[in-house]
Short mmCIF file of C-alpha atoms (C1' of nucleotides) in Angstrom, two decimals:
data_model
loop_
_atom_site.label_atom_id
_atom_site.label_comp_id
_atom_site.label_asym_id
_atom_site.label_seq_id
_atom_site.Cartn_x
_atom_site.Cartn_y
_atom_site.Cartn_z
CA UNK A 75 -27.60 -14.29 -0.78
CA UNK A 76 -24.29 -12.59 0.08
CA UNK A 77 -22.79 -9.78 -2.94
CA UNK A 78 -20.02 -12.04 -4.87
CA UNK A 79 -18.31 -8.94 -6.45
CA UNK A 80 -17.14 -11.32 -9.47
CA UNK A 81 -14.05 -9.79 -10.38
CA UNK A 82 -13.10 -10.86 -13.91
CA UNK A 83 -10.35 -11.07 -15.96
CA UNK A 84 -10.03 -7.34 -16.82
CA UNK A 85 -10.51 -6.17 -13.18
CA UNK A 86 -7.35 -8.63 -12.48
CA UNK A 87 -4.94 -6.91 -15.05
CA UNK A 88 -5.90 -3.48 -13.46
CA UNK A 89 -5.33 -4.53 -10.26
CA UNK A 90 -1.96 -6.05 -11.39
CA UNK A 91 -1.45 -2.77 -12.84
CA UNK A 92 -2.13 -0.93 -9.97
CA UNK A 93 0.29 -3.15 -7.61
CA UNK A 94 3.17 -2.39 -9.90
CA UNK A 95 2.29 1.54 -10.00
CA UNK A 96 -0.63 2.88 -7.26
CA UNK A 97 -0.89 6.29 -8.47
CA UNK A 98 -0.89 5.12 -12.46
CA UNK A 99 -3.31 7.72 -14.04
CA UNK A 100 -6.89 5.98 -15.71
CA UNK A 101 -5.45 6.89 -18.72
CA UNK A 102 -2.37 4.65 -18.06
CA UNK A 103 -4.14 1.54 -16.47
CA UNK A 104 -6.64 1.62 -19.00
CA UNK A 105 -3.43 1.90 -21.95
CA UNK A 106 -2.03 -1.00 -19.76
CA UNK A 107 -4.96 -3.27 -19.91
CA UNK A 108 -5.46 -2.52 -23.89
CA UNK A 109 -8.94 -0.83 -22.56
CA UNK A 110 -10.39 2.72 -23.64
CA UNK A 111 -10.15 5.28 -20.69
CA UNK A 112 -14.50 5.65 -20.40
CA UNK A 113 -15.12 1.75 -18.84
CA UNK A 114 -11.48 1.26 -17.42
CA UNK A 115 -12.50 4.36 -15.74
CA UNK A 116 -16.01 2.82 -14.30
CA UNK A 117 -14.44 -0.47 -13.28
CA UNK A 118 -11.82 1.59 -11.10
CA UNK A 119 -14.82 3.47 -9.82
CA UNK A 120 -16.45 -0.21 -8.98
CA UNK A 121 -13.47 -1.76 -7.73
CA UNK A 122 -13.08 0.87 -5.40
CA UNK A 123 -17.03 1.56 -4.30
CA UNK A 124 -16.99 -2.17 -3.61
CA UNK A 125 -14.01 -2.23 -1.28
CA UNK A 126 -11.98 -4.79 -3.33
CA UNK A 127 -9.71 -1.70 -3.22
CA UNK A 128 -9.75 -0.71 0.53
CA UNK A 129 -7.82 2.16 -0.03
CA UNK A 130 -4.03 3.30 -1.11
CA UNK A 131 -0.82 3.95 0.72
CA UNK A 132 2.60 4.73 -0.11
CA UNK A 133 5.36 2.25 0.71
CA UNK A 134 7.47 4.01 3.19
CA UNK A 135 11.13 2.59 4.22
CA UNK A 136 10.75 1.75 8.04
CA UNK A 137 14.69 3.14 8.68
CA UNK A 138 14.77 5.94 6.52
CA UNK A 139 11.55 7.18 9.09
CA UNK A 140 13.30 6.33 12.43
CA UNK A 141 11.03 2.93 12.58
CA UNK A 142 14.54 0.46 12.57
CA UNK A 143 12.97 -2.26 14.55
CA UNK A 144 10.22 -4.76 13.51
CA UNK A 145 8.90 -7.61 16.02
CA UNK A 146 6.40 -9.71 15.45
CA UNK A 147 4.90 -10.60 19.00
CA UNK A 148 2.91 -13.99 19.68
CA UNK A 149 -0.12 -13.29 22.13
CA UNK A 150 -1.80 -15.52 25.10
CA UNK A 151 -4.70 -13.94 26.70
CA UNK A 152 -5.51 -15.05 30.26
CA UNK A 153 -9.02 -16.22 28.78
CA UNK A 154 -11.54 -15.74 25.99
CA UNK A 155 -14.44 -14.32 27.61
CA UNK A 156 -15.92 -11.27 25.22
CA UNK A 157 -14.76 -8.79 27.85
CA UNK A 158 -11.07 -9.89 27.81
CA UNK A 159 -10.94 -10.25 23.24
CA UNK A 160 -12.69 -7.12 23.15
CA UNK A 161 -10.68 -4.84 25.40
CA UNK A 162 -7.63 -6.54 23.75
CA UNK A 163 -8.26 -5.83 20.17
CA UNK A 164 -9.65 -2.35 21.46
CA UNK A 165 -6.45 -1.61 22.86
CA UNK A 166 -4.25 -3.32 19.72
CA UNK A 167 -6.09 -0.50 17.39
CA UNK A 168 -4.89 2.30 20.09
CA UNK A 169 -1.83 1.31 19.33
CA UNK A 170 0.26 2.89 16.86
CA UNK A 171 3.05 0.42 16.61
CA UNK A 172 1.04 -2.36 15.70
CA UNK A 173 0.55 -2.14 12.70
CA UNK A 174 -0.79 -5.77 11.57
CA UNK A 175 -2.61 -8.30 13.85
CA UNK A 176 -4.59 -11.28 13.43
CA UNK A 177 -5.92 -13.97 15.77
CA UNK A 178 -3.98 -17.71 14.22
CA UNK A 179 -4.32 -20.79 15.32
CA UNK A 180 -1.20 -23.02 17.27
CA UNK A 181 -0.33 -21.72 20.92
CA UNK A 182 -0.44 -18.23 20.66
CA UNK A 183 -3.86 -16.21 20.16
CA UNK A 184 -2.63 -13.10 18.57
CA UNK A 185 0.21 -12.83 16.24
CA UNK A 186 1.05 -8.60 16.07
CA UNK A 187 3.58 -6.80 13.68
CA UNK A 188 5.43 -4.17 16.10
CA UNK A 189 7.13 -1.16 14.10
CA UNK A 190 9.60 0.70 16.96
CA UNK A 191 12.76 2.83 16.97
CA UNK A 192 14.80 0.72 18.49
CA UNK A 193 14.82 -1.50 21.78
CA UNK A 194 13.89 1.21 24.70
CA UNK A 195 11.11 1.77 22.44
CA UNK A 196 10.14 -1.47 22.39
CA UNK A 197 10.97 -1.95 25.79
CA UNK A 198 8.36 1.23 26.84
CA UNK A 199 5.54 -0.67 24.24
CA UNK A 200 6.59 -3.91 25.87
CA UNK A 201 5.46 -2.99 29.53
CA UNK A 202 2.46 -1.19 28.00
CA UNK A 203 0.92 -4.29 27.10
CA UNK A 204 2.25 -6.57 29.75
CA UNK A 205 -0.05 -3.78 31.81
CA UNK A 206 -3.01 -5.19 30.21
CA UNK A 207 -4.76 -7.76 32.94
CA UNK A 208 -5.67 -9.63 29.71
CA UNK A 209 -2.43 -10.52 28.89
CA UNK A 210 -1.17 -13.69 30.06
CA UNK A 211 1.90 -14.19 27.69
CA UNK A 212 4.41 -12.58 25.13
CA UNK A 213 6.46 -14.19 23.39
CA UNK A 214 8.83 -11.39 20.95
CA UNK A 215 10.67 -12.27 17.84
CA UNK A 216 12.87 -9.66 16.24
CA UNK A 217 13.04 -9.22 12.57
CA UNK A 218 16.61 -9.34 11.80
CA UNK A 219 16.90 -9.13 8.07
CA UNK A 220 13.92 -8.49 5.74
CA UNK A 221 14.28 -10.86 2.82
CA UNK A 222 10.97 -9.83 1.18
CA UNK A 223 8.65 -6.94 1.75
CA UNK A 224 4.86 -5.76 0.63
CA UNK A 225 5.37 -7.88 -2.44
CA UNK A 226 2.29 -7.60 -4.85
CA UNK A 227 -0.62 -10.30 -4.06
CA UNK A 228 -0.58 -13.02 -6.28
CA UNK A 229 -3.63 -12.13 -8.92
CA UNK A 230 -3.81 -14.98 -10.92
CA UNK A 231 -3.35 -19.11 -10.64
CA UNK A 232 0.16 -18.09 -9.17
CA UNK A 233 1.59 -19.80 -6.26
CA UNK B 172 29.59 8.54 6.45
CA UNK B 173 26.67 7.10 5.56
CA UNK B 174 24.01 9.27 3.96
CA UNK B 175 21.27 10.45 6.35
CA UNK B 176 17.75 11.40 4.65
CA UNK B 177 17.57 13.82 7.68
CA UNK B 178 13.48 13.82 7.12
CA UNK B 179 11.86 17.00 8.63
CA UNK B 180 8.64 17.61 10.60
CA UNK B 181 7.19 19.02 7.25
CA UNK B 182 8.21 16.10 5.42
CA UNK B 183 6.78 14.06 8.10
CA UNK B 184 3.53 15.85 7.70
CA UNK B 185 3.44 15.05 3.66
CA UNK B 186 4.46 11.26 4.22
CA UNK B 187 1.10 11.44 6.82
CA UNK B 188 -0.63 12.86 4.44
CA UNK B 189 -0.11 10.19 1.84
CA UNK B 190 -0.81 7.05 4.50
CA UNK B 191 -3.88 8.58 4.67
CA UNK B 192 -4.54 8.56 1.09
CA UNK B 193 -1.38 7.42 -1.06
CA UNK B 194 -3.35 9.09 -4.15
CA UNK B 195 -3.48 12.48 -2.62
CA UNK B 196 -2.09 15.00 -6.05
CA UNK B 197 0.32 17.59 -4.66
CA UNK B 198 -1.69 20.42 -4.23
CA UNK B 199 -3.70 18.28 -1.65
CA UNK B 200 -0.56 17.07 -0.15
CA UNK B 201 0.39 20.77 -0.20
CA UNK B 202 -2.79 22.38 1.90
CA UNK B 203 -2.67 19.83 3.97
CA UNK B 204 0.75 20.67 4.91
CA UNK B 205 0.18 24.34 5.03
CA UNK B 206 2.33 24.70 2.03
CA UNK B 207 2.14 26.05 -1.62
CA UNK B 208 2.46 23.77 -3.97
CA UNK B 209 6.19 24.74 -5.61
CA UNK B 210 8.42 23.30 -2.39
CA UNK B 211 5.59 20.43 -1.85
CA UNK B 212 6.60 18.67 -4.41
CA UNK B 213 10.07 19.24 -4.55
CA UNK B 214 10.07 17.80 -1.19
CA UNK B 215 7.84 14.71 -2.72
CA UNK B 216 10.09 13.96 -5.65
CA UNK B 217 13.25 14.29 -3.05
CA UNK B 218 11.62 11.60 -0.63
CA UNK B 219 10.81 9.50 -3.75
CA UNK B 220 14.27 10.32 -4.93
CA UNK B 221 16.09 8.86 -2.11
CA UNK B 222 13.95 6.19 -1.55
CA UNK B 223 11.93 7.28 1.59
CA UNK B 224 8.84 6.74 -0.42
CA UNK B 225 9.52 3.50 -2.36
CA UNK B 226 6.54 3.15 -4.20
CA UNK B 227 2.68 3.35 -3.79
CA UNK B 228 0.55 0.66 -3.35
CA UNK B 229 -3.49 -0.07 -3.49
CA UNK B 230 -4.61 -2.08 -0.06
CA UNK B 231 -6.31 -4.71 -1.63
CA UNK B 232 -9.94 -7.01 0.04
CA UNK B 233 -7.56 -10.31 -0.53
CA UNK B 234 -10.98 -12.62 0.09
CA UNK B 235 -12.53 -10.66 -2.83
CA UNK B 236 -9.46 -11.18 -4.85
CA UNK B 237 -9.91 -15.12 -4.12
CA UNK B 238 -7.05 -14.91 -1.41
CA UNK B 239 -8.81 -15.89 1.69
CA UNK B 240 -6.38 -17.40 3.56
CA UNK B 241 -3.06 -16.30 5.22
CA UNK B 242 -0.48 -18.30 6.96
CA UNK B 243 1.85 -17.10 9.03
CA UNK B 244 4.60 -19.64 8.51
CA UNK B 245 8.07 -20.09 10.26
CA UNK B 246 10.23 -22.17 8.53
CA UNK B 247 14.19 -23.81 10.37
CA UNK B 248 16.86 -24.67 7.66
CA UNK B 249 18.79 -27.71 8.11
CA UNK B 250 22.12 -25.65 8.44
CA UNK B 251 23.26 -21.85 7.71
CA UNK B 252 25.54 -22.26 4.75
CA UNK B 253 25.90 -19.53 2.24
CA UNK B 254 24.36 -21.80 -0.36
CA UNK B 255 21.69 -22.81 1.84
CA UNK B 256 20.22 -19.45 3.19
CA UNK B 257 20.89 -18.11 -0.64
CA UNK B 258 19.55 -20.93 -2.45
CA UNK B 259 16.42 -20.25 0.04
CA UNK B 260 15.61 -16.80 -0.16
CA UNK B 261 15.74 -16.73 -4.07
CA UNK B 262 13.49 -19.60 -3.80
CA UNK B 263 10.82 -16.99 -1.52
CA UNK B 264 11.43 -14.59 -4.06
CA UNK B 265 10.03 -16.38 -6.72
CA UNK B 266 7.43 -17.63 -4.30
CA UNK B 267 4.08 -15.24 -5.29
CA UNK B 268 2.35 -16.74 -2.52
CA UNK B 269 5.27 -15.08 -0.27
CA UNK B 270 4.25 -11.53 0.09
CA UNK B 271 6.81 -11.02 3.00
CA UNK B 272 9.74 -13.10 4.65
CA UNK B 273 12.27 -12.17 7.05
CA UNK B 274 14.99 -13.27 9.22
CA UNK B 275 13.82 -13.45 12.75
CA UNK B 276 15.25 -14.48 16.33
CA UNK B 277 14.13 -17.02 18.20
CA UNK B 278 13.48 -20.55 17.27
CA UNK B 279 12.77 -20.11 13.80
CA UNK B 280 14.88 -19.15 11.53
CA UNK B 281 12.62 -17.43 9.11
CA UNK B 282 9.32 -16.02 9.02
CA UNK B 283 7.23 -16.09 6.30
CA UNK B 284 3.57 -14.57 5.29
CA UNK B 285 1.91 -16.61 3.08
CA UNK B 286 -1.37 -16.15 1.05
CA UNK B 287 -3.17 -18.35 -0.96
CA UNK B 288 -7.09 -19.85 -2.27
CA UNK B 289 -8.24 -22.05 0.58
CA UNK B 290 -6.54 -25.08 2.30
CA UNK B 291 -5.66 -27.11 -1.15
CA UNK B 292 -3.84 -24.42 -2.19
CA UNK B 293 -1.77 -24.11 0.98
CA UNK B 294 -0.92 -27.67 0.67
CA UNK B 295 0.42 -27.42 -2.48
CA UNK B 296 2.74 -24.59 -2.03
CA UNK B 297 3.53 -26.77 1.42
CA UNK B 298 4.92 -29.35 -0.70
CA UNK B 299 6.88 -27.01 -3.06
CA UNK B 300 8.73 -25.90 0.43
CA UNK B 301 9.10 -29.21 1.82
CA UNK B 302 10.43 -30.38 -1.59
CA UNK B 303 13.31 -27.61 -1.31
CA UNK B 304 16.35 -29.69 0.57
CA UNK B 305 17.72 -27.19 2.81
CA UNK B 306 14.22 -26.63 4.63
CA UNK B 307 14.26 -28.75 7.96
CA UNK B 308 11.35 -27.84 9.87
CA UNK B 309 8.23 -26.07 8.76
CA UNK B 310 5.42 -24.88 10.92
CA UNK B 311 2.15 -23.13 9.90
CA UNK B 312 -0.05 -20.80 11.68
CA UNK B 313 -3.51 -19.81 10.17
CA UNK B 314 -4.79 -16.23 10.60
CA UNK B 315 -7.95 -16.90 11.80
CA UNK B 316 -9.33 -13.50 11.99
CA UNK B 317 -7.72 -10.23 11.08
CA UNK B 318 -7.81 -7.56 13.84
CA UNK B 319 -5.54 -4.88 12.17
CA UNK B 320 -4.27 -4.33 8.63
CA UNK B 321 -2.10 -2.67 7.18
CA UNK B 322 -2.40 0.32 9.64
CA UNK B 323 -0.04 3.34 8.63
CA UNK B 324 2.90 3.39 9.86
CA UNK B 325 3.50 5.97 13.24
CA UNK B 326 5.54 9.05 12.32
CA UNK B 327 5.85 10.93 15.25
CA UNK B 328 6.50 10.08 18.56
CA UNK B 329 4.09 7.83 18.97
CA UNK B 330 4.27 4.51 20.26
"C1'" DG C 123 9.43 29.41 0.31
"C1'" DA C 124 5.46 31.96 -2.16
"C1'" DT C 125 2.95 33.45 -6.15
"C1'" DG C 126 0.93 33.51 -10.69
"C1'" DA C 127 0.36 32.05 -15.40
"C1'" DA C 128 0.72 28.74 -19.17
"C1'" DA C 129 0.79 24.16 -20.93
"C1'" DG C 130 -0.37 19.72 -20.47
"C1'" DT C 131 -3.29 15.87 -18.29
"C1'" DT C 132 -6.96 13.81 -16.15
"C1'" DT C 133 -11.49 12.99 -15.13
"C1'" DC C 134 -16.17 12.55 -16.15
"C1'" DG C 135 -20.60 13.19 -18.45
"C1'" DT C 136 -22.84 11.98 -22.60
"C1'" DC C 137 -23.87 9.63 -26.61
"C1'" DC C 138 -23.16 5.97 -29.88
"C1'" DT C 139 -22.07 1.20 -31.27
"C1'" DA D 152 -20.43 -3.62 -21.89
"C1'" DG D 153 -16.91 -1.08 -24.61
"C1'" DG D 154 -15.54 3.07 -27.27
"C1'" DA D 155 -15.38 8.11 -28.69
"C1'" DC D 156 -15.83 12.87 -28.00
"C1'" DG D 157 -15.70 17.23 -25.50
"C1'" DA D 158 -15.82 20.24 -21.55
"C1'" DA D 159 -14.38 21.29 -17.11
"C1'" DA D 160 -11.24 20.75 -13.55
"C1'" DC D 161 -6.99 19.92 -12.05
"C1'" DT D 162 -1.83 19.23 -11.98
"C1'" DT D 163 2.61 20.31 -12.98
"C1'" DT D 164 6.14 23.27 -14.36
"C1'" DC D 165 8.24 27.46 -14.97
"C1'" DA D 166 9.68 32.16 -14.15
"C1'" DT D 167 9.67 35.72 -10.75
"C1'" DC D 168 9.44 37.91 -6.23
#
DNA sequence: GATGAAAGTTTCGTCCT
DNA sequence: AGGACGAAACTTTCATC
């Protein structure tokens, strides 16, 4: 039997809480979700011990940090064998710029978020990874204009 | 002129800090910096200030959350009128299932990330976008397996 | 930018309902 | 499982060097 961490209808509105304000005090989240701060406090605790929250980060403005270009870069390896996915996705962690990745289905194998200074910087992380023997194809697409970014998952019956 | 942030290696240092824990308090931030407290936060509130910092997030598990798919979905409009791209993008704002979108070159025209339940869920929300009149051409790619999430972004030098 | 002190919060253990 | 209380720890803010 795998752990179903059942997360009910209280651990929702902190979450939601949370994604509108990740460094709200207990003492806020636990005003916000009409909860006293002693069990709001132990369901953070929970939440947290049980990985439903991996973790927290600021949201940083790419430009304002010298990051002004984004590409998202489609993937073809040469072939699947376990030596050719493994070095790949061993090399995609040693690399700073990627900051997202994910096998998908359709023609590519890997689809990767790139975060560079501009295009000699991507050009330099461009040759890096046509290096890799694994690599049969690359396919870049620039991010031109972001429309919307890191918006809050959807918690609820929301689509 | 445009205003320039102009961030420093020692604000560098506290926006590292915080990828690595986006809940750090300030005197954390601070010895971790290798400064007191006082100008530690006056640099926080001054990246928060102007934006650098533009919130703080928690990284959500989106399976235990009941999010356990994400498409990766590129999406053509059937011509690049004012009214069409607007009346588009307000329509992936109000999308909750569209948790980021941008512009991008290449075929496409946009780029969407999409989460939602399972596979009944994604074909509703696919009908909501094929319903909208300046969409032409829509086309989905699963994430089949994620390799890399949500990584922090690279601050230095590094590529 | 550093230091030190005071005021205000937050967290957490414990007990009770 | 939620709520209340209290103690300890911590954070922030301020004035001063």
């Amino acid at each position: 039997m795998v752990k179903v961490p059942s997360i009910d209808s209280t651990d929702r509105k902190i979450l939601g809480a949370l994604q509108r304000d990740g460094r709200l005090s207990n003492a806020d989240i636990a005003e916000a979700v009409a909860l006293s701060p002693s069990p709001c406090l132990r369901r953070l605790r929970r939440l947290e011990a049980e990985g439903v929250i991996r973790g927290y980060r600021p949201q940083l403005d790419r430009c304002a940090i010298g990051l002004g270009m984004t590409v998202f870069v489609q993937v073809k390896l040469q072939d699947h064998s376990a030596r050719s996915v493994d070095g790949f996705e061993q090399a995609l962690l040693q690399m700073p710029a990627v900051i997202n990745a994910s096998t998908v289905s359709g023609s590519a194998d890997y689809l990767l978020e790139v975060v560079v200074a501009d295009l000699a910087d991507y050009d330099d992380w461009v040759r890096g990874m046509q290096a890799l023997a694994m690599v049969r194809e690359i396919e870049s697409n620039f991010a031109l204009r972001a429309v919307k970014t890191g918006a809050p998952l959807p918690l609820a019956g929301e689509r």
